[in-house]
Short mmCIF file of C-alpha atoms in Angstrom, two decimals:
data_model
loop_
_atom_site.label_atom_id
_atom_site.label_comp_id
_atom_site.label_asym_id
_atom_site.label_seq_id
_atom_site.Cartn_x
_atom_site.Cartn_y
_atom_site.Cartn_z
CA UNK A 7 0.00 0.00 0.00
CA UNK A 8 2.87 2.44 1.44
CA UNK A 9 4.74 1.38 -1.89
CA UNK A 10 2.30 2.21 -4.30
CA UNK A 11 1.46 5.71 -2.66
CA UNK A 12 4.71 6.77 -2.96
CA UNK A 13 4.82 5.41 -6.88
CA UNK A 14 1.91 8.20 -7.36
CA UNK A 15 3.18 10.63 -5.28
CA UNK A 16 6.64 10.94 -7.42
CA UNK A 17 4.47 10.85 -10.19
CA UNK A 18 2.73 13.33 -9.79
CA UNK A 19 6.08 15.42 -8.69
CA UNK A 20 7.47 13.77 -12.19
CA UNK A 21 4.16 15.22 -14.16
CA UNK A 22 4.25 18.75 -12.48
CA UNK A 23 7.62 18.98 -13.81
CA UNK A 24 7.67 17.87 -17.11
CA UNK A 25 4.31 20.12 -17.35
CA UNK A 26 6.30 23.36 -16.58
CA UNK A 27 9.20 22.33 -19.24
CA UNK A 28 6.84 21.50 -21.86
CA UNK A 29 4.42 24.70 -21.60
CA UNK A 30 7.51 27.14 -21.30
CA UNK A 31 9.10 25.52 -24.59
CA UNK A 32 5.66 26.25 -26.09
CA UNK A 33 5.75 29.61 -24.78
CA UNK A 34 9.04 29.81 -25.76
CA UNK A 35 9.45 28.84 -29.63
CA UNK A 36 5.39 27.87 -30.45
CA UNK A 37 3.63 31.26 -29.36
CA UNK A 38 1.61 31.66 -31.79
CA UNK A 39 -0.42 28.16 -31.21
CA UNK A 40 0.22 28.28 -27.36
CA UNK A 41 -3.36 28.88 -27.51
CA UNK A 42 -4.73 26.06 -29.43
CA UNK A 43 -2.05 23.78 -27.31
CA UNK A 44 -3.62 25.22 -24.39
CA UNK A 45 -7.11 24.13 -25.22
CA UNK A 46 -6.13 20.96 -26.29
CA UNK A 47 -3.87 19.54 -23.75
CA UNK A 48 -5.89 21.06 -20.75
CA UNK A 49 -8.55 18.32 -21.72
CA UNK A 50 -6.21 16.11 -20.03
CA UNK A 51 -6.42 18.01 -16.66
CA UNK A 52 -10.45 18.38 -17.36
CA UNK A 53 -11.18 14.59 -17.61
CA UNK A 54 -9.26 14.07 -14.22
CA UNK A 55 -11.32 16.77 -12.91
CA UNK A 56 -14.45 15.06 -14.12
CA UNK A 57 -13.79 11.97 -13.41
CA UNK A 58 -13.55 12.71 -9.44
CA UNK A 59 -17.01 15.41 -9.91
CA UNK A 60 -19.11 12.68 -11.05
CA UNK A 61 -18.54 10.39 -7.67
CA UNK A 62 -18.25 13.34 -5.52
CA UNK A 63 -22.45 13.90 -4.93
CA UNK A 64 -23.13 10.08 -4.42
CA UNK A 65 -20.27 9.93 -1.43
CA UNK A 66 -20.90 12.74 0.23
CA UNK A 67 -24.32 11.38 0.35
CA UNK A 68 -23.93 7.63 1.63
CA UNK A 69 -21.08 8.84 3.67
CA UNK A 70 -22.71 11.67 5.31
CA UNK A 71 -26.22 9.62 5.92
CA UNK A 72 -23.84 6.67 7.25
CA UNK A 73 -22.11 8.50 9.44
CA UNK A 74 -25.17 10.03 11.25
CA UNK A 75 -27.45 7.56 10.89
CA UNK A 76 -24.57 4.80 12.67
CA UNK A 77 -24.40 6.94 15.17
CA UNK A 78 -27.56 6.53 16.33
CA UNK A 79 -27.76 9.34 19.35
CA UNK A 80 -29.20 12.20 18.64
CA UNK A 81 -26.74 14.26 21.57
CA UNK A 82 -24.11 12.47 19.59
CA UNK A 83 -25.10 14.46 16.45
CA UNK A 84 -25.71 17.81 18.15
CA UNK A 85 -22.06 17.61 20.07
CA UNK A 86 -20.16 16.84 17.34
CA UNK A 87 -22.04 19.33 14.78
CA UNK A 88 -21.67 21.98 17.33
CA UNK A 89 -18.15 21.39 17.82
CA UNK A 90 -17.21 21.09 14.22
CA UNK A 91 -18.74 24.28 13.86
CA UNK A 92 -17.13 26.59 16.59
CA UNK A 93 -13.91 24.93 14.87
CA UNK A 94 -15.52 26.50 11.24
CA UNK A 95 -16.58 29.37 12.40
CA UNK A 96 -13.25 30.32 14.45
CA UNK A 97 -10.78 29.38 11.64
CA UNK A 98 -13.16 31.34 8.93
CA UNK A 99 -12.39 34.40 10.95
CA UNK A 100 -9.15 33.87 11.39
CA UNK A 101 -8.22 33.39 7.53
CA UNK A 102 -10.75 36.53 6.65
CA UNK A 103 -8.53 38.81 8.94
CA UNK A 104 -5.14 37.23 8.61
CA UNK A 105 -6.09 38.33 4.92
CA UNK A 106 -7.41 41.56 5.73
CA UNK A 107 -4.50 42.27 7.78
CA UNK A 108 -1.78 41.75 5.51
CA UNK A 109 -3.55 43.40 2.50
CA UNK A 110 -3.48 46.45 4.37
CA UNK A 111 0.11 46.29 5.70
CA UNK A 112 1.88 45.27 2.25
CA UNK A 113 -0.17 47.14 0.74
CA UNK A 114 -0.03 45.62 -2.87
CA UNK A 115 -2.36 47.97 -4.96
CA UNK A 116 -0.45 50.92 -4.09
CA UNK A 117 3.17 49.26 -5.37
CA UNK A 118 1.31 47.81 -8.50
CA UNK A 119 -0.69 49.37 -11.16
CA UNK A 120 -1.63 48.08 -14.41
CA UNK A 121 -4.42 48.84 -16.70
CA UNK A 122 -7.76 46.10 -17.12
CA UNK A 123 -6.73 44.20 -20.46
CA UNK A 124 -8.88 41.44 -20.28
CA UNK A 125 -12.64 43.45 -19.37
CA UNK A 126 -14.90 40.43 -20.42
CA UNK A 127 -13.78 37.77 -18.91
CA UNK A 128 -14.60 40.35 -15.60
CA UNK A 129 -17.91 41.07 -17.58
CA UNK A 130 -18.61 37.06 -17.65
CA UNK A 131 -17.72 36.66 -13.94
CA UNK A 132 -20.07 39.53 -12.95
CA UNK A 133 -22.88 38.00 -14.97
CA UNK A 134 -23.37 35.39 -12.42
CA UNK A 135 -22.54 37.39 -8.69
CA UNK A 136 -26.13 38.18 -9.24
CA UNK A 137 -26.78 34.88 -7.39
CA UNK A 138 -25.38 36.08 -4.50
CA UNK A 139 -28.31 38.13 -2.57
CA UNK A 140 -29.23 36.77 0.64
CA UNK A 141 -32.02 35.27 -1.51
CA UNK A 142 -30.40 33.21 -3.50
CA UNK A 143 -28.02 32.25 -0.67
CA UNK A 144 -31.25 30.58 0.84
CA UNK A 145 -32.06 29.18 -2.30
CA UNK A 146 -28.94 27.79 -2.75
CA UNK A 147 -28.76 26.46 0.32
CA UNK A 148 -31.83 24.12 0.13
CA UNK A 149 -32.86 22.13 -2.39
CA UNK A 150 -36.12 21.74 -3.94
CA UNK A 151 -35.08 18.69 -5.42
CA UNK A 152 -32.53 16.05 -4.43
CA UNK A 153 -31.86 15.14 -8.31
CA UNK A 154 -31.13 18.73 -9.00
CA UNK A 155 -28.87 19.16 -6.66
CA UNK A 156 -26.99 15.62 -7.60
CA UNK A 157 -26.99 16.64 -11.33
CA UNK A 158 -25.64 20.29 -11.00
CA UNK A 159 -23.14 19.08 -8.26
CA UNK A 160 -24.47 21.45 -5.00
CA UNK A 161 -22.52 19.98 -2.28
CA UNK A 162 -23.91 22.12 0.33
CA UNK A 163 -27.55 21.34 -0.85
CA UNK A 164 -26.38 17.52 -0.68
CA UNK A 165 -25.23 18.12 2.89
CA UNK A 166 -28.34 19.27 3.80
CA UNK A 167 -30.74 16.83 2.44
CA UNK A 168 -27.72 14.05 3.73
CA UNK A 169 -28.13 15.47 7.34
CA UNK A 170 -31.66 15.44 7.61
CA UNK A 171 -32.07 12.04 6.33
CA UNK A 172 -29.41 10.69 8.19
CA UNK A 173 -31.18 12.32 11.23
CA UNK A 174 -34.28 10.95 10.24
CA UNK A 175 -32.96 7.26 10.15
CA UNK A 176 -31.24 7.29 12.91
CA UNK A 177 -34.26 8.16 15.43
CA UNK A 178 -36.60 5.11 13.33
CA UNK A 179 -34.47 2.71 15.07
CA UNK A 180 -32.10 -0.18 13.60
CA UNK A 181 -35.16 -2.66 13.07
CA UNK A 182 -36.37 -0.58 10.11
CA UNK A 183 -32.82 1.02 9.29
CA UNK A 184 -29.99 -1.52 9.13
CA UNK A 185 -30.63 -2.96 5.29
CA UNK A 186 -31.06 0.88 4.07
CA UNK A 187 -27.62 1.88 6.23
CA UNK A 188 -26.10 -1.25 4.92
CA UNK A 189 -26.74 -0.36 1.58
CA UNK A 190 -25.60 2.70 1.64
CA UNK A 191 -22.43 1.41 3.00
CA UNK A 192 -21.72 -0.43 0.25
CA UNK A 193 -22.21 2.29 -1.89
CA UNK A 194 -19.89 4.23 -0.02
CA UNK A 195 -17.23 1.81 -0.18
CA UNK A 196 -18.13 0.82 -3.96
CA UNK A 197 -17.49 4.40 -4.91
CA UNK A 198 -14.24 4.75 -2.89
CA UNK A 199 -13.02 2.09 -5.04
CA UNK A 200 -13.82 3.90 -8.37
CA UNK A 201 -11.91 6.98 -6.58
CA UNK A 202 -8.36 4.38 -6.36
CA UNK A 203 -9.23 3.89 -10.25
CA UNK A 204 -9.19 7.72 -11.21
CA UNK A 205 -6.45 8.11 -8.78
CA UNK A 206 -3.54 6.57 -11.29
CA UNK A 207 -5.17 9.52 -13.74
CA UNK A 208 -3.72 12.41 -11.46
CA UNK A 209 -0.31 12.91 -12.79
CA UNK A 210 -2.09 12.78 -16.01
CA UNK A 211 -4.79 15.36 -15.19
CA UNK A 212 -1.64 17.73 -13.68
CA UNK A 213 0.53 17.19 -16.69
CA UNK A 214 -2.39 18.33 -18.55
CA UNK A 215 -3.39 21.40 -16.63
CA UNK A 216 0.16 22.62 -15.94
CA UNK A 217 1.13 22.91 -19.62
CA UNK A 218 -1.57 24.69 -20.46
CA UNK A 219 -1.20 27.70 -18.05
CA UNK A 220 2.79 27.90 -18.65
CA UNK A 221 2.26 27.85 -22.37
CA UNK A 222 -0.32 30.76 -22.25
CA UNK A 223 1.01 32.76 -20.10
CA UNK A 224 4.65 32.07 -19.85
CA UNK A 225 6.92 32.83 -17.25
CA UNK A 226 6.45 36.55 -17.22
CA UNK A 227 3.55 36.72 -15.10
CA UNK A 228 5.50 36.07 -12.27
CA UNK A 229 7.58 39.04 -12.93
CA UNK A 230 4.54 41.05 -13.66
CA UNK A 231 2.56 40.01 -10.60
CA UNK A 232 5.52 39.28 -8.36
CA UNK A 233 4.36 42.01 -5.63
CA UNK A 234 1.05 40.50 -5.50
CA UNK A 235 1.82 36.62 -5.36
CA UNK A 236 4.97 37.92 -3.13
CA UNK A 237 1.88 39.43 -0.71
CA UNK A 238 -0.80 36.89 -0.36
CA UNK A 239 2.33 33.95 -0.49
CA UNK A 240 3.29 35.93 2.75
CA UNK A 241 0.19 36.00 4.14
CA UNK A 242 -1.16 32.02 2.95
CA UNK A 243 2.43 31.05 4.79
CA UNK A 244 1.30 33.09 7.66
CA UNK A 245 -2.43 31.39 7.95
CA UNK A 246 -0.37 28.10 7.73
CA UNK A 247 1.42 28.93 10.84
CA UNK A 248 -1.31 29.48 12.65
CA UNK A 249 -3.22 26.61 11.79
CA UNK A 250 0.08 24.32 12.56
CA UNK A 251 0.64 26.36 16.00
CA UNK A 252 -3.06 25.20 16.55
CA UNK A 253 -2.91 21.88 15.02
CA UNK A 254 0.11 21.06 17.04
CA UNK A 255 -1.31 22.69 20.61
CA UNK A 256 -4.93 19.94 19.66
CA UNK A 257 -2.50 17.16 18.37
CA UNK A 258 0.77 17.24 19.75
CA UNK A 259 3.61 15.33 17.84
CA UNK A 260 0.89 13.31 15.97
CA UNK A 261 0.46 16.71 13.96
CA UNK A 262 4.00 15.44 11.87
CA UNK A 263 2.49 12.09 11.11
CA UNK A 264 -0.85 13.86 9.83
CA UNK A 265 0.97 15.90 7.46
CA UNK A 266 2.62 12.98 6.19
CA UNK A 267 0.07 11.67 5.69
CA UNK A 268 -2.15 14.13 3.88
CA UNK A 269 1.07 15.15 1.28
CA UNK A 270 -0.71 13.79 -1.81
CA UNK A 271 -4.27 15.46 -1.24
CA UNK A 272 -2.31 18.61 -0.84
CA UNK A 273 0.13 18.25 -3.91
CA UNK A 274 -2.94 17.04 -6.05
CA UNK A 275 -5.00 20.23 -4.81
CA UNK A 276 -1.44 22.45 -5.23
CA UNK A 277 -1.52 21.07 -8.93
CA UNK A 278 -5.21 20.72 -9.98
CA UNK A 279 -6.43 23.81 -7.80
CA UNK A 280 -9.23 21.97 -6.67
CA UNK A 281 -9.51 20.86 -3.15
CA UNK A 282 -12.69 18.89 -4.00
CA UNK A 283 -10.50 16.77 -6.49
CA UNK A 284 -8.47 15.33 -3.09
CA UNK A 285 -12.11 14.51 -1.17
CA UNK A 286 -12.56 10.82 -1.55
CA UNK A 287 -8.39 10.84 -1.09
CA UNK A 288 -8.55 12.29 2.09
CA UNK A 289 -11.05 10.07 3.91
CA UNK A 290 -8.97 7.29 3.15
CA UNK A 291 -6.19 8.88 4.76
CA UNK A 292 -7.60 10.66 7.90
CA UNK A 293 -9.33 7.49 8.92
CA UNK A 294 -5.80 5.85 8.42
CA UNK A 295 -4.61 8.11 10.31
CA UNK A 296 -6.28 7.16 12.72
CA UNK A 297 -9.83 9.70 13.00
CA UNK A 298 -13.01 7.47 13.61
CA UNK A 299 -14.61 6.69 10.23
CA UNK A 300 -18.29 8.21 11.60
CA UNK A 301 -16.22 11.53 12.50
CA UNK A 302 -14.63 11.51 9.14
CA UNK A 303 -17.92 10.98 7.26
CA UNK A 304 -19.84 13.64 9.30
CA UNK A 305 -17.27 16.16 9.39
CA UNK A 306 -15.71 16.48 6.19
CA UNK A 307 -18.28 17.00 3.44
CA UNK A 308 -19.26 19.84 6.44
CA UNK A 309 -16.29 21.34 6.14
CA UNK A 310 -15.93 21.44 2.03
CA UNK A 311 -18.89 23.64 2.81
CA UNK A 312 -18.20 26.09 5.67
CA UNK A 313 -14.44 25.75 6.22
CA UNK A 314 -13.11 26.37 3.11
CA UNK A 315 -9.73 28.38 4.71
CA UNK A 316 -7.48 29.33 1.92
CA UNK A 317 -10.53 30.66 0.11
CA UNK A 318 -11.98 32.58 2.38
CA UNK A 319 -8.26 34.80 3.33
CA UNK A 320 -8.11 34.98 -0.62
CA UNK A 321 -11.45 36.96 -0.56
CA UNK A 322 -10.60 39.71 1.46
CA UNK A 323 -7.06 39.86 0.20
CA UNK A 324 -8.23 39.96 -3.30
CA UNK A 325 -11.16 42.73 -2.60
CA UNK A 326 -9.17 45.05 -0.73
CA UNK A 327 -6.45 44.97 -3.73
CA UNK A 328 -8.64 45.91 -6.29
CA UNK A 329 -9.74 48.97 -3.97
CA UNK A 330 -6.16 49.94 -3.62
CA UNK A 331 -5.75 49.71 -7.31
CA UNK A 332 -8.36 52.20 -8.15
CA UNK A 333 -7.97 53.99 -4.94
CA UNK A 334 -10.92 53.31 -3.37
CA UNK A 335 -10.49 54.25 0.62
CA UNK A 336 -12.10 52.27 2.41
CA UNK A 337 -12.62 52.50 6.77
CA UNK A 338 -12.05 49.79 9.30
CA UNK A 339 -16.41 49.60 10.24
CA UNK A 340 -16.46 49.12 5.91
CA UNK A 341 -13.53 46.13 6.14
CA UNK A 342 -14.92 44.85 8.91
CA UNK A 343 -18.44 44.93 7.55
CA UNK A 344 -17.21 43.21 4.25
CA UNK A 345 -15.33 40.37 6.32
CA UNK A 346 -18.67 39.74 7.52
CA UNK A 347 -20.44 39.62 4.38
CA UNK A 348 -17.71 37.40 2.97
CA UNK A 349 -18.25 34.97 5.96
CA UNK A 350 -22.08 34.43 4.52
CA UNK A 351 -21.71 34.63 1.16
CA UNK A 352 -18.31 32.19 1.23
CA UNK A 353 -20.35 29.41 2.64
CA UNK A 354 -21.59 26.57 0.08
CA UNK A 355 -18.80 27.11 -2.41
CA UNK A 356 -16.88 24.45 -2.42
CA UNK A 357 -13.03 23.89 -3.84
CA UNK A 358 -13.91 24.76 -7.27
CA UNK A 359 -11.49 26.69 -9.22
CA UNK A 360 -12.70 30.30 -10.22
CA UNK A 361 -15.58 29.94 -7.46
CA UNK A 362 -13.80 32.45 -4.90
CA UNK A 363 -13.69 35.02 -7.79
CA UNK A 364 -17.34 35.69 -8.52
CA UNK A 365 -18.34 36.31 -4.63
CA UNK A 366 -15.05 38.66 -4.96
CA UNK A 367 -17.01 40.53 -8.00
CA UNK A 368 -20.35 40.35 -5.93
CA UNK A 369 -18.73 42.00 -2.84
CA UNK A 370 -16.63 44.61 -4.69
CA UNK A 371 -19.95 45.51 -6.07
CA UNK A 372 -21.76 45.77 -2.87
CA UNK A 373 -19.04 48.02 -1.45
CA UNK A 374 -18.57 50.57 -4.60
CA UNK A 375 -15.21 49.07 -5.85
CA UNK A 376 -14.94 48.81 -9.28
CA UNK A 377 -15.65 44.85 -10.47
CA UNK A 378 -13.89 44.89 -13.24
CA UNK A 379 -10.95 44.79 -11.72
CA UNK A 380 -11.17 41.41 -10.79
CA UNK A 381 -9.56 41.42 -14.47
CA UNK A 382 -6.55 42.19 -13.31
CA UNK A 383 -6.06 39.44 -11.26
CA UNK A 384 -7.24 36.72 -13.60
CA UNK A 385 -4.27 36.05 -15.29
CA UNK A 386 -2.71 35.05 -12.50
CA UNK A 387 -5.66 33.37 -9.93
CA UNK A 388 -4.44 29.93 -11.17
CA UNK A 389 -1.70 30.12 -8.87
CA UNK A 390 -3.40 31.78 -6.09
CA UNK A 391 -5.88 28.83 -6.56
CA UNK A 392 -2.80 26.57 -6.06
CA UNK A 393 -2.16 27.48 -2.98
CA UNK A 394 -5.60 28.11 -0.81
CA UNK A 395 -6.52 24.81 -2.69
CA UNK A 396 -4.18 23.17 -0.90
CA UNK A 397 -5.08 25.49 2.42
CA UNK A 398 -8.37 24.36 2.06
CA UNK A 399 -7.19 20.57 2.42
CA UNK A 400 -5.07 21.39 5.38
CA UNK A 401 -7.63 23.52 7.29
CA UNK A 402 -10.60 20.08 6.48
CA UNK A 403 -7.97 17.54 7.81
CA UNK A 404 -7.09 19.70 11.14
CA UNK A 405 -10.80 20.39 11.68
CA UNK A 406 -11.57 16.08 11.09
CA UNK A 407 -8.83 15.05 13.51
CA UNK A 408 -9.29 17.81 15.84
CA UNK A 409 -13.35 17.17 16.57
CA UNK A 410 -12.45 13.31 16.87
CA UNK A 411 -9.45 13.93 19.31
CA UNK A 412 -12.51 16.06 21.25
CA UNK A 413 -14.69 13.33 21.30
CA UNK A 414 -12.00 10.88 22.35
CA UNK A 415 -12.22 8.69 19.02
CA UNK A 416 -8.77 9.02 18.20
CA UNK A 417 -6.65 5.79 17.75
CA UNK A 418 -3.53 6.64 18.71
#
């Protein structure tokens, strides 16, 4: 088993690699059809992508109604939700300020200014932050149909429905439950066994996606943009720290082992900038790690909703540039009042690339800052994505092994 995770995991190190060298030679000496290249060989990153989408709604599902309907007390349920979510709620604030803070002490807009180049694809982002009203927030947050929500993906939707069913069976009693919880089971386990499968496609799917950036947009974006990725790399490494400090203070030494551990969910989600890609992957490992399998199942598909870290310290990092870039002042009661509205409106997305961008346009919006300039940080949000992709993952495992260290379901 160890053998043939560390076969992928150089892989995958082998594919990000060769993806760099072969989209800066077609940057390089092929510019002119960098474009077309671009389209094509991204397809290879897409059907990885896909591949894990279309057996993400069907686990969250059995594993979510599993894990609440196995556990069987109600108290059980309430504890550990409640817990879970002082543990979401705590490290959303902390990323939102640690982001706030740092945008306003570097200071990035005000050392770089460059004109919007690229106006539509800020024009197509906009198009949708109309779905963003309290509203639609409460739309989006329950379904009116279970199929809907499978077929368009809505995780949080699927969480919901998944919680009150799992509620529901577990207060029938096992007499009329155990065949449906069995079944369900086996679903769960069936699909985590299509996830090994699509596994072995990652170092494709990174190869694929990697090249296609590099050869569009060549190396001199990070000379272009080095004062902003400088910024928010300062401030990501920062958010790490404090999540570690906390990790460690919860965990002790075991913290080493758990990073270990999780290496491949977070080099997949560094390369693919999708932390939902590394889902399935990271069950398997937090319940080897030793996190009870009823936390794990209850906890996580939570926390790909409302404790999305990385994300969330992008938001107000991101917003706050684009003021400074068109000089928009804005007071402490406004920041503060757009943190807040960023901790709603964040909730439900989960670790989609691009996702974090449209509530950025939908908050600029609200607070008179210019949305178009959410152009000028498009070219280079696939490596912001990178890394609070990979946050994300980090900030879901801590949260998992944390709540079942609390409960005292930790094998040690």
């Amino acid at each position: 088993m160890m053998k043939g995770k560390n076969k992928l995991f150089i892989a995958i190190i082998i594919a990000l690699i060769l993806g760099v060298i072969l989209g800066g030679l077609v940057h390089t000496h092929h510019a002119e059809s960098a474009k077309i290249f671009a389209q094509r060989i991204s397809l290879l990153g897409t059907v990885f992508i896909r591949l894990i989408q279309m057996i993400i709604a069907p686990l969250v599902f059995s594993t979510l109604v599993v894990g609440i309907a196995k556990m069987s007390d109600i108290k059980m349920i309430g504890r550990v939700g409640t817990k879970a979510m002082l543990w979401f709620i705590s490290a959303s604030l902390v990323s939102l300020m640690i982001g706030l803070l740092f945008v306003n002490w570097l200071e990035p807009g005000h050392v770089t200014k460059f004109p919007i180049t690229d106006v539509s694809s800020a024009s197509d982002l906009m198009s949708h932050s109309r779905g963003l009203t309290l509203e639609d927030f409460v739309k989006h947050l329950i379904p009116k149909s279970l199929f809907e929500a499978f077929a368009t993906n809505e995780i949080l939707q699927i969480v919901v429905f998944s919680v009150m069913f799992g509620i529901a069976l577990a207060n029938m009693g096992e007499n009329y439950t155990k065949q449906i919880i069995k079944g369900l089971d086996i679903l769960a386990h069936a699909v985590l066994k299509m996830v090994g499968y699509s596994m072995w496609l990652a170092p494709v799917g990174v190869f694929g996606a990697i090249s296609a950036v590099v050869s569009t947009n060549g190396f001199e974006i990070f000379k272009v943009y080095a004062v902003y990725l400088r910024d928010f790399a300062i401030a990501l490494s920062v958010l790490w720290l404090v999540l570690c400090i906390v990790g460690y203070l919860i965990l002790g030494n075991r913290l080493f082992e758990l990073m270990r551990r999780i290496r491949e969910p977070l080099l997949i989600a560094f390369s693919t900038t999708s932390s939902e890609a590394v889902f399935p992957k990271l069950i398997e490992e937090l319940e080897h790690f030793g996190c009870n399998s009823k936390i794990v199942s209850f906890i996580l598909p939570l926390g790909y909703s409302f404790n999305l870290d990385g994300s969330m310290m992008y938001m107000t990092f991101a917003s706050i540039f684009i003021a400074q870039i068109y000089g928009v002042e804005m007071s402490v009661w406004q920041q503060i009042v757009m943190l807040l509205v960023l901790m709603l409106t964040s909730k439900g997305i989960a670790g989609v690339p691009r996702a974090s961008l449209v509530i950025i346009v939908a908050t600029c919006s609200m607070f008179g800052i210019p949305p178009e300039g959410i152009a000028l940080i498009l070219p280079i949000d696939h490596f912001c994505d990178m890394g609070r992709s990979m946050t994300n993952v980090l900030g879901n495992a801590l949260a998992t092994s944390t709540v079942s260290k609390w409960e005292k379901q930790f094998r040690t």
